[in-house]
Tab-separated table of C-alpha atoms in Angstrom:
chain	number	residue	atom	x	y	z
A	8	MET	CA	89.909	6.005	60.312
A	9	VAL	CA	91.887	8.934	59.459
A	10	ARG	CA	88.030	10.872	59.068
A	11	LEU	CA	87.546	9.657	62.548
A	12	CYS	CA	90.549	10.263	63.645
A	13	VAL	CA	89.526	13.708	62.691
A	14	ILE	CA	85.940	13.942	63.824
A	15	LEU	CA	87.717	13.293	67.618
A	16	TYR	CA	90.505	16.004	67.140
A	17	ILE	CA	87.418	18.817	66.806
A	18	TYR	CA	85.165	17.985	69.225
A	19	PHE	CA	87.998	17.335	72.209
A	20	SER	CA	89.474	20.770	70.909
A	21	SER	CA	85.993	22.691	70.664
A	22	TYR	CA	85.518	20.951	74.194
A	23	ALA	CA	88.817	22.401	75.778
A	24	GLN	CA	88.030	25.641	74.477
A	25	ALA	CA	85.003	25.527	75.506
A	26	PHE	CA	86.213	24.339	79.514
A	27	LEU	CA	89.399	26.908	79.313
A	28	THR	CA	86.949	29.715	78.460
A	29	LEU	CA	84.851	28.670	81.733
A	30	LYS	CA	87.439	28.855	83.437
A	31	VAL	CA	88.480	32.371	82.861
A	32	THR	CA	84.549	32.937	83.177
A	33	LYS	CA	84.840	31.732	86.241
A	34	SER	CA	87.939	33.464	87.552
A	35	ARG	CA	86.839	36.872	86.442
A	36	ASP	CA	84.272	36.346	88.256
A	37	ILE	CA	85.840	35.197	91.379
A	38	GLN	CA	87.995	38.417	91.027
A	39	CYS	CA	84.656	40.656	90.674
A	40	LYS	CA	83.523	38.975	93.921
A	41	VAL	CA	86.933	39.491	95.958
A	42	ASP	CA	88.094	42.708	94.662
A	43	LEU	CA	87.019	44.690	98.180
A	44	ASN	CA	87.754	47.968	99.179
A	45	ASN	CA	88.673	47.964	103.458
A	46	GLY	CA	87.380	51.967	103.178
A	47	PRO	CA	89.906	53.749	106.261
A	48	SER	CA	91.660	52.145	108.600
A	49	GLU	CA	89.714	52.135	112.431
A	50	ASP	CA	92.498	53.821	114.018
A	51	SER	CA	91.698	56.900	112.419
A	52	LYS	CA	88.025	56.959	113.139
A	53	SER	CA	86.770	59.929	115.044
A	54	ASP	CA	84.088	60.298	117.465
A	55	LEU	CA	81.020	60.438	114.774
A	56	ASP	CA	78.514	61.946	117.533
A	57	VAL	CA	78.913	65.253	116.185
A	58	TYR	CA	76.370	68.424	116.548
A	59	GLY	CA	76.373	70.932	114.388
A	60	PRO	CA	75.921	75.052	115.958
A	61	LEU	CA	72.657	74.692	116.252
A	62	GLY	CA	73.400	72.115	119.170
A	63	LYS	CA	72.222	68.504	120.158
A	64	THR	CA	68.538	69.160	121.109
A	65	ILE	CA	67.649	70.910	117.155
A	66	ASP	CA	69.673	68.705	115.778
A	67	THR	CA	67.978	65.978	116.840
A	68	TYR	CA	64.839	67.774	115.867
A	69	PHE	CA	66.188	67.409	111.976
A	70	LEU	CA	66.974	63.703	112.548
A	71	ARG	CA	63.400	62.985	113.739
A	72	ILE	CA	61.897	65.172	110.590
A	73	PHE	CA	64.222	63.674	108.288
A	74	ARG	CA	63.536	59.279	109.680
A	75	ALA	CA	59.800	60.288	109.691
A	76	ARG	CA	59.850	61.919	106.005
A	77	LEU	CA	62.062	58.531	104.543
A	78	SER	CA	59.453	56.534	106.777
A	79	GLU	CA	56.580	58.290	105.186
A	80	ALA	CA	57.919	57.821	101.469
A	81	LEU	CA	58.863	54.133	102.470
A	82	GLY	CA	55.471	53.401	104.396
A	83	VAL	CA	57.193	50.992	106.844
A	84	ASP	CA	59.956	51.726	109.852
A	85	SER	CA	62.060	51.018	111.975
A	86	ASP	CA	61.759	49.523	114.763
A	87	LEU	CA	64.582	51.757	116.225
A	88	PRO	CA	63.662	55.007	118.611
A	89	GLN	CA	63.242	57.969	116.151
A	90	ASP	CA	65.900	59.368	117.310
A	91	ASP	CA	68.940	56.548	117.141
A	92	TYR	CA	70.530	57.361	114.019
A	93	GLN	CA	70.738	54.151	112.965
A	94	GLY	CA	67.093	53.938	112.184
A	95	ILE	CA	67.866	56.119	109.304
A	96	VAL	CA	70.853	54.020	107.858
A	97	LYS	CA	68.951	50.893	108.169
A	98	LEU	CA	65.597	52.390	105.935
A	99	CYS	CA	67.725	54.039	103.322
A	100	ALA	CA	69.520	50.282	103.083
A	101	ALA	CA	65.803	48.949	102.767
A	102	MET	CA	65.326	51.844	100.374
A	103	ASN	CA	68.298	51.030	98.306
A	104	ALA	CA	67.442	46.774	98.165
A	105	ARG	CA	63.960	47.357	97.220
A	106	TYR	CA	64.533	48.655	94.136
A	107	SER	CA	66.212	46.816	91.399
A	108	ASP	CA	66.298	49.971	88.995
A	109	ARG	CA	68.591	52.831	90.739
A	110	THR	CA	66.900	55.016	89.244
A	111	GLN	CA	64.185	54.729	91.361
A	112	VAL	CA	65.646	54.447	94.825
A	113	GLN	CA	67.306	58.346	93.235
A	114	ASN	CA	63.611	59.583	92.627
A	115	VAL	CA	62.335	58.312	95.656
A	116	ALA	CA	65.585	59.814	98.020
A	117	GLN	CA	64.887	63.200	95.771
A	118	GLN	CA	61.212	62.934	96.887
A	119	VAL	CA	62.070	62.494	100.501
A	120	LEU	CA	64.071	65.976	99.885
A	121	VAL	CA	61.599	67.673	99.083
A	122	SER	CA	59.264	67.125	101.465
A	123	ILE	CA	61.511	68.023	103.908
A	124	PHE	CA	61.395	72.015	103.024
A	125	PRO	CA	58.609	74.385	102.588
A	126	LEU	CA	56.893	73.884	99.009
A	127	TRP	CA	57.590	77.704	98.644
A	128	LEU	CA	61.270	77.544	99.077
A	129	SER	CA	61.409	74.749	95.851
A	130	ARG	CA	59.210	77.404	94.351
A	131	PHE	CA	60.925	80.491	94.850
A	132	TYR	CA	64.725	79.963	95.380
A	133	SER	CA	65.552	80.174	91.587
A	134	ILE	CA	63.747	83.152	91.496
A	135	PHE	CA	64.793	85.390	93.989
A	136	PHE	CA	67.983	83.484	94.916
A	137	SER	CA	70.098	81.293	92.772
A	138	GLY	CA	69.105	82.622	89.495
A	139	PRO	CA	69.798	86.426	90.154
A	140	PHE	CA	72.512	85.757	93.085
A	141	PRO	CA	74.382	82.451	91.878
A	142	GLN	CA	77.501	83.222	93.858
A	143	PHE	CA	76.004	84.292	96.809
A	144	SER	CA	73.230	81.404	97.174
A	145	CYS	CA	76.046	78.918	96.766
A	146	ARG	CA	78.100	80.279	99.684
A	147	MET	CA	74.488	80.650	101.713
A	148	ASN	CA	73.900	76.676	100.761
A	149	ALA	CA	77.192	75.505	101.782
A	150	TRP	CA	76.723	77.336	105.240
A	151	ALA	CA	73.145	75.775	105.613
A	152	ALA	CA	74.301	72.317	105.079
A	153	LEU	CA	77.178	72.709	107.957
A	154	ILE	CA	74.718	74.330	110.231
A	155	VAL	CA	71.797	72.089	109.252
A	156	GLY	CA	73.551	69.103	108.150
A	157	THR	CA	76.443	67.990	110.132
A	158	TRP	CA	74.016	65.682	112.495
A	159	LEU	CA	74.580	63.417	109.602
A	160	MET	CA	76.946	64.057	107.211
A	161	GLY	CA	79.934	64.408	110.564
A	162	GLU	CA	82.178	67.171	111.242
A	163	CYS	CA	82.773	69.654	108.471
A	164	LYS	CA	83.603	72.951	107.358
A	165	VAL	CA	83.115	75.658	104.509
A	166	ASN	CA	85.585	75.552	101.978
A	167	ASP	CA	87.721	77.006	98.912
A	168	VAL	CA	86.645	74.756	95.420
A	169	GLU	CA	87.519	74.633	91.621
A	170	ILE	CA	83.459	75.247	90.263
A	171	ASP	CA	84.493	74.584	86.689
A	172	GLY	CA	87.210	72.575	86.032
A	173	CYS	CA	89.469	75.424	84.387
A	174	GLY	CA	90.919	76.395	87.790
A	175	THR	CA	87.979	79.151	88.261
A	176	ILE	CA	88.001	79.535	92.198
A	177	GLY	CA	84.720	79.426	94.304
A	178	ARG	CA	85.733	81.200	97.303
A	179	GLY	CA	83.229	79.506	100.434
A	180	GLN	CA	80.582	77.744	97.782
A	181	GLY	CA	81.999	73.922	99.151
A	182	LEU	CA	81.869	71.921	101.776
A	183	VAL	CA	84.287	69.351	102.995
A	184	VAL	CA	83.190	66.566	105.004
A	185	LYS	CA	85.883	65.156	106.903
A	186	ARG	CA	84.857	62.060	107.586
A	187	CYS	CA	81.379	61.062	106.362
A	188	ARG	CA	79.206	59.894	109.288
A	189	PHE	CA	76.516	57.936	106.801
A	190	LEU	CA	78.772	56.210	104.214
A	191	GLU	CA	80.882	55.850	107.702
A	192	GLU	CA	77.673	53.645	108.914
A	193	SER	CA	76.354	52.053	105.755
A	194	GLN	CA	78.922	50.759	104.104
A	195	CYS	CA	77.056	50.787	101.239
A	196	VAL	CA	78.948	52.618	97.790
A	197	SER	CA	75.580	51.479	96.501
A	198	THR	CA	73.551	53.345	99.192
A	199	CYS	CA	76.231	56.228	99.156
A	200	LEU	CA	75.539	56.839	95.434
A	201	ASN	CA	72.028	55.964	95.071
A	202	ALA	CA	70.302	57.750	98.679
A	203	CYS	CA	72.620	60.214	98.711
A	204	LYS	CA	74.737	61.676	96.278
A	205	ILE	CA	72.843	61.559	93.295
A	206	PRO	CA	69.688	62.472	94.641
A	207	THR	CA	70.825	65.433	96.650
A	208	GLU	CA	72.545	66.826	93.219
A	209	ASN	CA	70.153	66.472	91.339
A	210	PHE	CA	67.395	67.924	94.336
A	211	PHE	CA	69.754	71.405	94.199
A	212	HIS	CA	69.856	71.646	90.220
A	213	ASP	CA	65.463	70.549	89.432
A	214	LYS	CA	64.367	72.449	92.649
A	215	MET	CA	66.464	74.989	94.030
A	216	GLY	CA	68.672	75.869	90.473
A	217	LEU	CA	71.837	75.526	91.825
A	218	PRO	CA	74.399	73.210	90.420
A	219	LEU	CA	75.911	70.432	92.749
A	220	THR	CA	78.623	68.421	92.607
A	221	ILE	CA	79.442	65.772	95.305
A	222	ASN	CA	82.571	63.904	95.356
A	223	PRO	CA	82.681	61.020	98.230
A	224	ASN	CA	85.963	59.776	98.530
A	225	TYR	CA	86.012	55.997	99.628
A	226	GLU	CA	89.540	55.758	100.898
A	227	THR	CA	89.338	58.057	103.464
A	228	PHE	CA	85.415	58.657	103.616
A	229	GLU	CA	86.026	62.121	103.108
A	230	CYS	CA	83.907	64.437	101.346
A	231	GLN	CA	83.303	67.336	99.211
A	232	PHE	CA	80.702	69.529	98.338
A	233	SER	CA	81.451	72.244	95.334
A	234	PHE	CA	78.388	74.178	95.034
A	235	GLY	CA	77.994	75.978	91.711
A	236	ARG	CA	79.529	72.936	89.706
A	237	MET	CA	77.925	71.015	87.482
A	238	PRO	CA	78.552	66.636	88.244
A	239	ASP	CA	80.351	65.338	85.684
A	240	PRO	CA	79.259	61.982	83.992
A	241	LYS	CA	83.046	60.631	84.089
A	242	ASP	CA	83.202	61.519	87.407
A	243	GLU	CA	79.962	59.187	88.851
A	244	ALA	CA	81.403	56.154	86.274
A	245	GLU	CA	84.302	55.825	88.010
A	246	LEU	CA	82.516	56.033	91.719
A	247	MET	CA	80.440	53.699	90.149
A	248	ALA	CA	83.206	51.292	89.704
A	249	THR	CA	84.194	51.240	92.811
A	250	PRO	CA	85.050	48.098	94.596
A	251	CYS	CA	82.582	47.166	97.388
A	252	PHE	CA	83.324	48.037	101.117
A	253	ALA	CA	84.198	44.578	102.695
A	254	LYS	CA	82.037	45.559	105.357
A	255	CYS	CA	78.953	46.015	103.151
A	256	PRO	CA	76.130	44.576	104.970
A	257	THR	CA	74.465	43.108	101.330
A	258	GLY	CA	77.568	41.364	100.426
A	259	GLY	CA	77.391	43.735	96.844
A	260	THR	CA	74.318	42.655	96.297
A	261	ASN	CA	72.422	45.335	96.257
A	262	ARG	CA	75.424	46.853	93.570
A	263	GLN	CA	75.340	44.348	91.306
A	264	GLN	CA	71.344	44.653	90.602
A	265	HIS	CA	71.693	48.248	90.016
A	266	LEU	CA	74.612	48.486	87.798
A	267	ARG	CA	72.780	46.071	85.599
A	268	THR	CA	70.420	48.314	84.731
A	269	GLY	CA	72.783	51.173	83.579
A	270	ARG	CA	76.867	50.168	83.146
A	271	SER	CA	77.112	46.570	84.479
A	272	ARG	CA	79.922	45.679	86.269
A	273	CYS	CA	79.373	41.753	86.987
A	274	LYS	CA	77.461	39.685	84.859
A	275	GLU	CA	76.027	37.511	87.821
A	276	LYS	CA	72.314	36.720	88.442
A	277	CYS	CA	70.756	37.893	91.726
A	278	THR	CA	70.726	35.065	94.373
A	279	ASP	CA	67.578	34.196	96.257
A	280	ASP	CA	68.560	36.142	98.745
A	281	ALA	CA	68.974	39.094	97.164
A	282	ARG	CA	65.414	39.155	95.778
A	283	SER	CA	64.146	38.610	99.057
A	284	ASN	CA	65.885	41.680	100.293
A	285	ARG	CA	63.630	43.661	98.337
A	286	GLN	CA	60.512	42.802	99.881
A	287	LEU	CA	60.630	45.580	102.485
A	288	THR	CA	59.189	44.825	105.310
A	289	VAL	CA	59.213	45.305	109.394
A	290	ASN	CA	61.770	42.448	109.570
A	291	ASP	CA	63.706	43.742	107.203
A	292	LEU	CA	64.675	46.831	109.807
């Protein structure tokens, strides 16, 4: 009789412990799901249709070129007009959803950037500019980004930035975006990191011979470009840990499947809907 009581006690104790463990795990999963970032207030939202110094006509041409290269890389296009900014947002979101490995997204996005610029530029820029004249090249690229990229990012201005983490200031080597249009429209941390920040940094480092750090602020949507400064892996890790936006169109699905291939934050399986999102067709756009 005593032996039976001991067996029953061990059995129910194990059952209770398993139940409590499951309950705690579920509560953590729920906390992970509801831990969302609301972003900046809509009251502070500025006019997103901002054009650079070259004017609306030239900026629209840049938009069309970027859209065409992005469409060619993905093999599909949105049914929106070619000069519709939302077409780019939808293509980037579809690209981010197609690949479960975030490095694939980054590689495709970087190739799109390479295809936009003349072939000779990436070959000779580091030889004739960024190599012998690094500070001048940083300032030149900050101004170039303002001139040709305002339509994509929104209102921005050239500023001074710290370039080495030790207090050294690069005069005119930065570009601060007041409220990033791309981030505002995409509402997706994963798309920001994998389709914009990381591939752009890699493009300037690998093809232009110029270090670049991009620091988005997910509370204000401000974004700081620092030409001449190498990206810090710790900063990237912190950005990767940023909660998803409440308005994220994928509900955090893309983020979780990408984090499973790197530093996983939520140990959850993809749903059937998430898998279907990776099948890129014109119906998804």
